[in-house]
PDB file of C-alpha atoms in Angstrom:
ATOM      1  CA  MET A 278      86.984 -17.883 226.241  1.00  0.00           C
ATOM      2  CA  PRO A 279      85.687 -20.995 224.761  1.00  0.00           C
ATOM      3  CA  PRO A 280      86.541 -24.655 226.143  1.00  0.00           C
ATOM      4  CA  SER A 281      89.135 -26.154 224.005  1.00  0.00           C
ATOM      5  CA  PRO A 282      89.325 -29.530 224.021  1.00  0.00           C
ATOM      6  CA  SER A 283      92.584 -32.206 223.472  1.00  0.00           C
ATOM      7  CA  SER A 284      92.517 -35.897 223.128  1.00  0.00           C
ATOM      8  CA  SER A 285      95.755 -37.851 223.766  1.00  0.00           C
ATOM      9  CA  LEU A 286      96.646 -40.974 222.953  1.00  0.00           C
ATOM     10  CA  PRO A 287      98.169 -43.884 224.670  1.00  0.00           C
ATOM     11  CA  SER A 288     102.308 -44.040 224.212  1.00  0.00           C
ATOM     12  CA  SER A 289     103.554 -45.296 221.007  1.00  0.00           C
ATOM     13  CA  SER A 290     105.957 -44.465 217.851  1.00  0.00           C
ATOM     14  CA  TRP A 291     104.516 -42.605 215.236  1.00  0.00           C
ATOM     15  CA  GLU A 292     105.354 -41.136 211.764  1.00  0.00           C
ATOM     16  CA  GLU A 293     106.311 -37.297 210.973  1.00  0.00           C
ATOM     17  CA  GLU A 294     105.572 -36.537 207.145  1.00  0.00           C
ATOM     18  CA  GLY A 295     105.806 -40.778 206.325  1.00  0.00           C
ATOM     19  CA  ARG A 296     108.969 -41.437 208.344  1.00  0.00           C
ATOM     20  CA  LYS A 297     109.200 -43.105 211.444  1.00  0.00           C
ATOM     21  CA  SER A 298     110.204 -40.946 213.959  1.00  0.00           C
ATOM     22  CA  GLY A 299     111.912 -42.856 216.657  1.00  0.00           C
ATOM     23  CA  LYS A 300     110.036 -40.922 219.304  1.00  0.00           C
ATOM     24  CA  ARG A 301     107.892 -42.608 221.528  1.00  0.00           C
ATOM     25  CA  GLY A 302     105.395 -41.309 224.214  1.00  0.00           C
ATOM     26  CA  TYR A 303     102.178 -40.015 224.676  1.00  0.00           C
ATOM     27  CA  TRP A 304     100.771 -37.635 222.120  1.00  0.00           C
ATOM     28  CA  ALA A 305      97.769 -35.224 221.524  1.00  0.00           C
ATOM     29  CA  LEU A 306      95.632 -34.854 218.505  1.00  0.00           C
ATOM     30  CA  PRO A 307      95.471 -31.336 217.325  1.00  0.00           C
ATOM     31  CA  ILE A 308      93.569 -29.191 220.079  1.00  0.00           C
ATOM     32  CA  VAL A 309      89.950 -28.818 218.947  1.00  0.00           C
ATOM     33  CA  THR A 310      88.295 -25.271 219.482  1.00  0.00           C
ATOM     34  CA  ARG A 311      84.814 -24.502 220.230  1.00  0.00           C
ATOM     35  CA  PHE A 312      82.281 -21.373 218.810  1.00  0.00           C
ATOM     36  CA  ASN A 313      78.942 -20.527 218.773  1.00  0.00           C
ATOM     37  CA  LEU A 314      78.283 -20.998 222.816  1.00  0.00           C
ATOM     38  CA  ILE A 315      75.655 -19.431 224.699  1.00  0.00           C
ATOM     39  CA  ASN A 316      76.676 -17.542 227.993  1.00  0.00           C
ATOM     40  CA  GLY A 317      80.240 -19.179 227.505  1.00  0.00           C
ATOM     41  CA  ILE A 318      78.919 -22.552 227.478  1.00  0.00           C
ATOM     42  CA  ALA A 319      78.728 -25.036 224.508  1.00  0.00           C
ATOM     43  CA  PRO A 320      75.263 -26.084 224.111  1.00  0.00           C
ATOM     44  CA  TYR A 321      74.298 -29.533 224.776  1.00  0.00           C
ATOM     45  CA  ASN A 322      75.083 -31.967 221.747  1.00  0.00           C
ATOM     46  CA  GLY A 323      72.011 -33.177 221.474  1.00  0.00           C
ATOM     47  CA  ALA A 324      70.622 -29.649 220.839  1.00  0.00           C
ATOM     48  CA  VAL A 325      73.533 -28.645 218.402  1.00  0.00           C
ATOM     49  CA  ALA A 326      75.919 -31.503 216.572  1.00  0.00           C
ATOM     50  CA  VAL A 327      79.384 -30.851 217.893  1.00  0.00           C
ATOM     51  CA  SER A 328      80.198 -30.347 214.279  1.00  0.00           C
ATOM     52  CA  ALA A 329      78.506 -27.552 213.815  1.00  0.00           C
ATOM     53  CA  ASN A 330      80.421 -25.576 216.602  1.00  0.00           C
ATOM     54  CA  SER A 331      83.653 -26.959 216.938  1.00  0.00           C
ATOM     55  CA  ARG A 332      86.832 -27.312 214.540  1.00  0.00           C
ATOM     56  CA  ALA A 333      90.244 -28.510 214.612  1.00  0.00           C
ATOM     57  CA  VAL A 334      93.303 -25.817 215.177  1.00  0.00           C
ATOM     58  CA  THR A 335      95.086 -25.088 212.029  1.00  0.00           C
ATOM     59  CA  ARG A 336      98.703 -25.664 211.642  1.00  0.00           C
ATOM     60  CA  GLU A 337      98.964 -21.648 211.403  1.00  0.00           C
ATOM     61  CA  GLU A 338      97.114 -21.004 214.229  1.00  0.00           C
ATOM     62  CA  TYR A 339      99.699 -23.115 216.109  1.00  0.00           C
ATOM     63  CA  GLU A 340     102.629 -21.431 214.468  1.00  0.00           C
ATOM     64  CA  ARG A 341     101.290 -18.210 215.510  1.00  0.00           C
ATOM     65  CA  ASP A 342      99.988 -19.043 219.108  1.00  0.00           C
ATOM     66  CA  PRO A 343     102.542 -21.421 220.998  1.00  0.00           C
ATOM     67  CA  SER A 344     100.313 -21.737 223.779  1.00  0.00           C
ATOM     68  CA  TYR A 345      98.558 -24.582 221.925  1.00  0.00           C
ATOM     69  CA  ASP A 346     101.536 -26.367 221.594  1.00  0.00           C
ATOM     70  CA  LEU A 347     102.520 -25.938 224.998  1.00  0.00           C
ATOM     71  CA  VAL A 348      98.872 -26.912 226.297  1.00  0.00           C
ATOM     72  CA  ALA A 349      99.221 -30.289 224.171  1.00  0.00           C
ATOM     73  CA  ARG A 350     102.689 -30.926 226.162  1.00  0.00           C
ATOM     74  CA  GLU A 351     100.566 -30.737 229.000  1.00  0.00           C
ATOM     75  CA  CYS A 352      97.560 -32.944 227.843  1.00  0.00           C
ATOM     76  CA  GLU A 353     100.150 -35.346 226.872  1.00  0.00           C
ATOM     77  CA  ALA A 354     101.741 -34.862 230.798  1.00  0.00           C
ATOM     78  CA  VAL A 355      98.415 -35.638 232.269  1.00  0.00           C
ATOM     79  CA  ALA A 356      97.905 -38.892 229.781  1.00  0.00           C
ATOM     80  CA  GLY A 357     101.532 -39.888 231.047  1.00  0.00           C
ATOM     81  CA  VAL A 358     100.789 -39.518 234.574  1.00  0.00           C
ATOM     82  CA  LEU A 359      97.442 -41.427 234.549  1.00  0.00           C
ATOM     83  CA  GLY A 360      99.664 -44.266 232.532  1.00  0.00           C
ATOM     84  CA  THR A 361      96.586 -44.254 229.786  1.00  0.00           C
ATOM     85  CA  THR A 362      96.184 -47.179 227.672  1.00  0.00           C
ATOM     86  CA  ALA A 363      93.379 -45.919 225.519  1.00  0.00           C
ATOM     87  CA  PRO A 364      92.594 -42.049 224.485  1.00  0.00           C
ATOM     88  CA  ILE A 365      91.579 -39.869 227.020  1.00  0.00           C
ATOM     89  CA  ARG A 366      90.349 -36.276 226.278  1.00  0.00           C
ATOM     90  CA  VAL A 367      91.263 -32.992 228.630  1.00  0.00           C
ATOM     91  CA  ASP A 368      89.304 -30.255 228.467  1.00  0.00           C
ATOM     92  CA  VAL A 369      90.877 -26.540 228.514  1.00  0.00           C
ATOM     93  CA  ARG A 370      90.291 -23.213 228.798  1.00  0.00           C
ATOM     94  CA  ARG A 371      92.245 -19.587 228.572  1.00  0.00           C
ATOM     95  CA  PHE A 372      92.770 -17.991 231.857  1.00  0.00           C
ATOM     96  CA  ARG A 373      91.813 -14.877 229.681  1.00  0.00           C
ATOM     97  CA  ASP A 374      90.691 -13.872 226.214  1.00  0.00           C
ATOM     98  CA  GLY A 375      92.946 -13.414 223.610  1.00  0.00           C
ATOM     99  CA  ALA A 376      95.930 -15.454 221.540  1.00  0.00           C
ATOM    100  CA  GLY A 377      99.013 -16.328 223.591  1.00  0.00           C
ATOM    101  CA  GLU A 378      96.986 -16.555 226.835  1.00  0.00           C
ATOM    102  CA  ARG A 379      98.060 -19.818 228.420  1.00  0.00           C
ATOM    103  CA  PHE A 380      95.419 -22.485 228.823  1.00  0.00           C
ATOM    104  CA  ALA A 381      94.350 -24.228 232.031  1.00  0.00           C
ATOM    105  CA  LEU A 382      93.233 -27.959 232.031  1.00  0.00           C
ATOM    106  CA  PHE A 383      89.949 -28.639 233.977  1.00  0.00           C
ATOM    107  CA  ASP A 384      88.643 -31.865 233.104  1.00  0.00           C
ATOM    108  CA  VAL A 385      90.174 -35.125 232.278  1.00  0.00           C
ATOM    109  CA  ASN A 386      87.444 -37.495 230.518  1.00  0.00           C
ATOM    110  CA  MET A 387      89.053 -41.322 230.846  1.00  0.00           C
ATOM    111  CA  LYS A 388      85.933 -42.357 228.253  1.00  0.00           C
ATOM    112  CA  PRO A 389      85.551 -39.575 225.962  1.00  0.00           C
ATOM    113  CA  ASN A 390      82.388 -39.633 223.624  1.00  0.00           C
ATOM    114  CA  MET A 391      83.381 -41.394 220.289  1.00  0.00           C
ATOM    115  CA  THR A 392      80.454 -40.723 218.432  1.00  0.00           C
ATOM    116  CA  GLY A 393      80.617 -40.546 214.518  1.00  0.00           C
ATOM    117  CA  PRO A 394      78.467 -40.436 211.479  1.00  0.00           C
ATOM    118  CA  GLY A 395      77.045 -43.643 210.278  1.00  0.00           C
ATOM    119  CA  ARG A 396      73.177 -44.142 211.331  1.00  0.00           C
ATOM    120  CA  PRO A 397      70.699 -42.360 209.694  1.00  0.00           C
ATOM    121  CA  GLY A 398      70.252 -38.733 211.165  1.00  0.00           C
ATOM    122  CA  ARG A 399      73.599 -38.644 212.456  1.00  0.00           C
ATOM    123  CA  GLU A 400      75.664 -38.024 209.089  1.00  0.00           C
ATOM    124  CA  GLY A 401      76.799 -34.471 210.430  1.00  0.00           C
ATOM    125  CA  GLU A 402      77.472 -35.222 213.979  1.00  0.00           C
ATOM    126  CA  ALA A 403      81.530 -35.921 214.654  1.00  0.00           C
ATOM    127  CA  SER A 404      82.769 -36.446 218.269  1.00  0.00           C
ATOM    128  CA  LEU A 405      85.626 -33.729 219.312  1.00  0.00           C
ATOM    129  CA  SER A 406      88.111 -36.573 219.650  1.00  0.00           C
ATOM    130  CA  LEU A 407      86.720 -37.304 215.942  1.00  0.00           C
ATOM    131  CA  LEU A 408      87.433 -33.819 215.262  1.00  0.00           C
ATOM    132  CA  GLY A 409      90.901 -33.512 216.204  1.00  0.00           C
ATOM    133  CA  ALA A 410      91.675 -36.759 214.122  1.00  0.00           C
TER     134      ALA A 410
END
């Protein structure tokens, strides 16, 4: 059961399909899924770039598996309870393998890594939050 982080962003209004939604509140970026784990654990990002073993969950996957939307709402609720004013990352893992299985929230990262490409030798690197964006 690979871990899947979700980044939750501070309360704001946002646009949906180019129009102001009028909604306000905390909101989650798309869930990022991890793969190519070693004994169920993602390798240290200094050894394997996050972008080599992680990707954002697609819209089609969200539509087929309502547990993605449910855990995204739960991550938004975590941000609301904490009253965050900056992005956070919440790590989650399914209780059991398989689509449709619920997620457990197990780690709240108040200062998530925001590494991105731009320095020599880091062209292929990205943070989990960046992959969700």
